[in-house]
Amino acid sequence: MANVPDNLHYSKDHEWLRVEGDSAVIGITDHAQEQLGDVVYVELPKAGESFVAHESFGSVESVKAVSEIFTPISGEVAEVNESLNDEPEKVNKDPYGEGWMIKMKMSAPGEVDSLLTAAEYEDFTKAEE
């Protein structure tokens, strides 16, 4: 069973979000990285780029497939996890910690309320199987 921390918010696209003031840290879930297999490359946007909720902001390439990554909320990219350029395997080893992908300044913080709780996300992933 995939790890689903209670303190995060989740999207049906298998991204997680952690609110930090008016910003949010975003990455892919443990479930997503398990489905992908060994991550070999991560393509991320540049700081300063803006996205609307559910828009693709990058991709993750694994030994099995290439998958787009979608932002769960609208905002501007404040920071990118540059360490994933050299160590994409962090996404597999620590998806909720060192494997984070971007930090966004939220333009509509209320969008967080439409995301799934940990329990809702667990139910969603079970229904998909």
PDB file of C-alpha atoms in Angstrom:
ATOM      1  CA  MET A   1       0.000   0.000   0.000  1.00  0.00           C
ATOM      2  CA  ALA A   2       1.330   3.425  -0.938  1.00  0.00           C
ATOM      3  CA  ASN A   3       2.287   5.963   1.688  1.00  0.00           C
ATOM      4  CA  VAL A   4      -0.346   8.775   1.947  1.00  0.00           C
ATOM      5  CA  PRO A   5       0.591  11.395   4.574  1.00  0.00           C
ATOM      6  CA  ASP A   6      -2.385  13.022   6.331  1.00  0.00           C
ATOM      7  CA  ASN A   7      -0.902  16.542   6.284  1.00  0.00           C
ATOM      8  CA  LEU A   8      -1.018  16.887   2.485  1.00  0.00           C
ATOM      9  CA  HIS A   9      -3.677  17.576  -0.155  1.00  0.00           C
ATOM     10  CA  TYR A  10      -4.014  15.364  -3.250  1.00  0.00           C
ATOM     11  CA  SER A  11      -5.221  15.614  -6.837  1.00  0.00           C
ATOM     12  CA  LYS A  12      -6.861  12.936  -8.973  1.00  0.00           C
ATOM     13  CA  ASP A  13      -3.825  13.312 -11.262  1.00  0.00           C
ATOM     14  CA  HIS A  14      -1.688  11.848  -8.420  1.00  0.00           C
ATOM     15  CA  GLU A  15       0.060  15.026  -7.330  1.00  0.00           C
ATOM     16  CA  TRP A  16       0.391  16.101  -3.710  1.00  0.00           C
ATOM     17  CA  LEU A  17       0.423  19.636  -2.336  1.00  0.00           C
ATOM     18  CA  ARG A  18       1.648  21.009   0.997  1.00  0.00           C
ATOM     19  CA  VAL A  19       0.565  24.549   1.926  1.00  0.00           C
ATOM     20  CA  GLU A  20       3.313  26.784   3.348  1.00  0.00           C
ATOM     21  CA  GLY A  21       1.804  30.225   3.984  1.00  0.00           C
ATOM     22  CA  ASP A  22       0.785  31.693   0.606  1.00  0.00           C
ATOM     23  CA  SER A  23       2.872  29.118  -1.240  1.00  0.00           C
ATOM     24  CA  ALA A  24       2.526  25.435  -1.990  1.00  0.00           C
ATOM     25  CA  VAL A  25       5.074  22.655  -2.462  1.00  0.00           C
ATOM     26  CA  ILE A  26       4.043  20.162  -5.159  1.00  0.00           C
ATOM     27  CA  GLY A  27       5.242  16.705  -6.171  1.00  0.00           C
ATOM     28  CA  ILE A  28       3.920  13.342  -7.323  1.00  0.00           C
ATOM     29  CA  THR A  29       2.498  10.833  -4.880  1.00  0.00           C
ATOM     30  CA  ASP A  30       4.062   7.619  -3.676  1.00  0.00           C
ATOM     31  CA  HIS A  31       1.334   5.781  -5.614  1.00  0.00           C
ATOM     32  CA  ALA A  32       2.321   7.625  -8.821  1.00  0.00           C
ATOM     33  CA  GLN A  33       6.029   6.864  -8.473  1.00  0.00           C
ATOM     34  CA  GLU A  34       5.222   3.184  -7.759  1.00  0.00           C
ATOM     35  CA  GLN A  35       3.166   3.023 -10.969  1.00  0.00           C
ATOM     36  CA  LEU A  36       5.916   4.724 -12.987  1.00  0.00           C
ATOM     37  CA  GLY A  37       8.797   2.581 -11.774  1.00  0.00           C
ATOM     38  CA  ASP A  38      12.370   3.882 -11.703  1.00  0.00           C
ATOM     39  CA  VAL A  39      12.378   7.596 -12.566  1.00  0.00           C
ATOM     40  CA  VAL A  40      15.254   8.455 -14.925  1.00  0.00           C
ATOM     41  CA  TYR A  41      14.444  12.068 -15.909  1.00  0.00           C
ATOM     42  CA  VAL A  42      12.291  14.924 -14.627  1.00  0.00           C
ATOM     43  CA  GLU A  43      11.396  17.924 -16.794  1.00  0.00           C
ATOM     44  CA  LEU A  44      10.307  20.940 -14.742  1.00  0.00           C
ATOM     45  CA  PRO A  45       9.343  24.540 -15.564  1.00  0.00           C
ATOM     46  CA  LYS A  46      11.437  27.621 -14.838  1.00  0.00           C
ATOM     47  CA  ALA A  47      10.859  29.883 -11.848  1.00  0.00           C
ATOM     48  CA  GLY A  48       8.564  32.733 -12.840  1.00  0.00           C
ATOM     49  CA  GLU A  49       6.330  30.659 -15.123  1.00  0.00           C
ATOM     50  CA  SER A  50       2.609  30.761 -14.320  1.00  0.00           C
ATOM     51  CA  PHE A  51       0.079  27.943 -14.568  1.00  0.00           C
ATOM     52  CA  VAL A  52      -3.625  27.490 -14.000  1.00  0.00           C
ATOM     53  CA  ALA A  53      -5.013  24.578 -11.998  1.00  0.00           C
ATOM     54  CA  HIS A  54      -4.820  21.201 -13.780  1.00  0.00           C
ATOM     55  CA  GLU A  55      -2.362  22.502 -16.402  1.00  0.00           C
ATOM     56  CA  SER A  56       0.694  20.394 -17.231  1.00  0.00           C
ATOM     57  CA  PHE A  57       3.870  21.903 -15.771  1.00  0.00           C
ATOM     58  CA  GLY A  58       6.357  19.188 -16.692  1.00  0.00           C
ATOM     59  CA  SER A  59       6.916  15.483 -17.104  1.00  0.00           C
ATOM     60  CA  VAL A  60       8.467  12.491 -15.423  1.00  0.00           C
ATOM     61  CA  GLU A  61      10.241   9.851 -17.488  1.00  0.00           C
ATOM     62  CA  SER A  62      10.679   6.378 -16.080  1.00  0.00           C
ATOM     63  CA  VAL A  63      11.950   3.109 -17.449  1.00  0.00           C
ATOM     64  CA  LYS A  64       8.290   2.290 -18.262  1.00  0.00           C
ATOM     65  CA  ALA A  65       6.751   5.533 -19.563  1.00  0.00           C
ATOM     66  CA  VAL A  66       6.690   9.304 -19.774  1.00  0.00           C
ATOM     67  CA  SER A  67       3.934  10.983 -17.756  1.00  0.00           C
ATOM     68  CA  GLU A  68       2.859  14.588 -17.604  1.00  0.00           C
ATOM     69  CA  ILE A  69       2.698  16.317 -14.228  1.00  0.00           C
ATOM     70  CA  PHE A  70      -0.226  18.652 -13.542  1.00  0.00           C
ATOM     71  CA  THR A  71      -0.427  21.509 -11.074  1.00  0.00           C
ATOM     72  CA  PRO A  72      -3.319  21.060  -8.624  1.00  0.00           C
ATOM     73  CA  ILE A  73      -3.649  24.849  -8.190  1.00  0.00           C
ATOM     74  CA  SER A  74      -3.078  28.111 -10.050  1.00  0.00           C
ATOM     75  CA  GLY A  75      -0.008  30.215  -9.404  1.00  0.00           C
ATOM     76  CA  GLU A  76       3.522  31.210 -10.282  1.00  0.00           C
ATOM     77  CA  VAL A  77       6.507  28.913  -9.904  1.00  0.00           C
ATOM     78  CA  ALA A  78       8.682  30.372  -7.140  1.00  0.00           C
ATOM     79  CA  GLU A  79      11.257  27.601  -6.932  1.00  0.00           C
ATOM     80  CA  VAL A  80      12.186  24.416  -8.787  1.00  0.00           C
ATOM     81  CA  ASN A  81      13.898  21.403  -7.222  1.00  0.00           C
ATOM     82  CA  GLU A  82      17.078  21.617  -9.314  1.00  0.00           C
ATOM     83  CA  SER A  83      18.572  18.579  -7.529  1.00  0.00           C
ATOM     84  CA  LEU A  84      16.238  16.347  -9.580  1.00  0.00           C
ATOM     85  CA  ASN A  85      18.290  17.171 -12.697  1.00  0.00           C
ATOM     86  CA  ASP A  86      21.176  15.101 -11.334  1.00  0.00           C
ATOM     87  CA  GLU A  87      19.241  12.788  -9.015  1.00  0.00           C
ATOM     88  CA  PRO A  88      15.786  12.032 -10.484  1.00  0.00           C
ATOM     89  CA  GLU A  89      15.676   8.881  -8.340  1.00  0.00           C
ATOM     90  CA  LYS A  90      14.806  11.120  -5.342  1.00  0.00           C
ATOM     91  CA  VAL A  91      11.241  11.000  -6.705  1.00  0.00           C
ATOM     92  CA  ASN A  92      11.227   7.236  -6.046  1.00  0.00           C
ATOM     93  CA  LYS A  93      13.139   7.295  -2.761  1.00  0.00           C
ATOM     94  CA  ASP A  94      11.403  10.231  -1.052  1.00  0.00           C
ATOM     95  CA  PRO A  95       8.428  11.547  -3.073  1.00  0.00           C
ATOM     96  CA  TYR A  96       7.117  13.693  -0.192  1.00  0.00           C
ATOM     97  CA  GLY A  97      10.501  15.012   0.937  1.00  0.00           C
ATOM     98  CA  GLU A  98      13.604  15.412  -1.226  1.00  0.00           C
ATOM     99  CA  GLY A  99      11.598  14.379  -4.302  1.00  0.00           C
ATOM    100  CA  TRP A 100       9.400  17.519  -4.286  1.00  0.00           C
ATOM    101  CA  MET A 101       9.181  19.211  -7.679  1.00  0.00           C
ATOM    102  CA  ILE A 102       8.112  22.850  -7.502  1.00  0.00           C
ATOM    103  CA  LYS A 103       7.098  25.541  -5.042  1.00  0.00           C
ATOM    104  CA  MET A 104       4.334  27.838  -6.267  1.00  0.00           C
ATOM    105  CA  LYS A 105       3.037  31.156  -5.041  1.00  0.00           C
ATOM    106  CA  MET A 106      -0.709  30.475  -5.012  1.00  0.00           C
ATOM    107  CA  SER A 107      -2.877  32.919  -6.951  1.00  0.00           C
ATOM    108  CA  ALA A 108      -6.136  31.383  -5.685  1.00  0.00           C
ATOM    109  CA  PRO A 109      -5.528  29.708  -2.287  1.00  0.00           C
ATOM    110  CA  GLY A 110      -9.190  28.639  -2.128  1.00  0.00           C
ATOM    111  CA  GLU A 111      -8.466  26.062  -4.845  1.00  0.00           C
ATOM    112  CA  VAL A 112      -6.784  23.928  -2.172  1.00  0.00           C
ATOM    113  CA  ASP A 113     -10.242  23.244  -0.720  1.00  0.00           C
ATOM    114  CA  SER A 114     -11.222  21.329  -3.866  1.00  0.00           C
ATOM    115  CA  LEU A 115      -8.352  18.846  -3.476  1.00  0.00           C
ATOM    116  CA  LEU A 116      -8.654  15.427  -1.856  1.00  0.00           C
ATOM    117  CA  THR A 117      -7.799  14.612   1.746  1.00  0.00           C
ATOM    118  CA  ALA A 118      -5.495  11.659   2.435  1.00  0.00           C
ATOM    119  CA  ALA A 119      -8.485   9.379   3.127  1.00  0.00           C
ATOM    120  CA  GLU A 120     -10.288  10.520  -0.041  1.00  0.00           C
ATOM    121  CA  TYR A 121      -7.127   9.975  -2.100  1.00  0.00           C
ATOM    122  CA  GLU A 122      -6.675   6.463  -0.684  1.00  0.00           C
ATOM    123  CA  ASP A 123     -10.289   5.652  -1.620  1.00  0.00           C
ATOM    124  CA  PHE A 124      -9.721   7.123  -5.104  1.00  0.00           C
ATOM    125  CA  THR A 125      -6.610   5.019  -5.754  1.00  0.00           C
ATOM    126  CA  LYS A 126      -8.365   1.863  -4.534  1.00  0.00           C
ATOM    127  CA  ALA A 127     -11.274   2.537  -6.896  1.00  0.00           C
ATOM    128  CA  GLU A 128      -8.840   2.882  -9.810  1.00  0.00           C
ATOM    129  CA  GLU A 129      -7.293  -0.546  -9.285  1.00  0.00           C
TER     130      GLU A 129
END
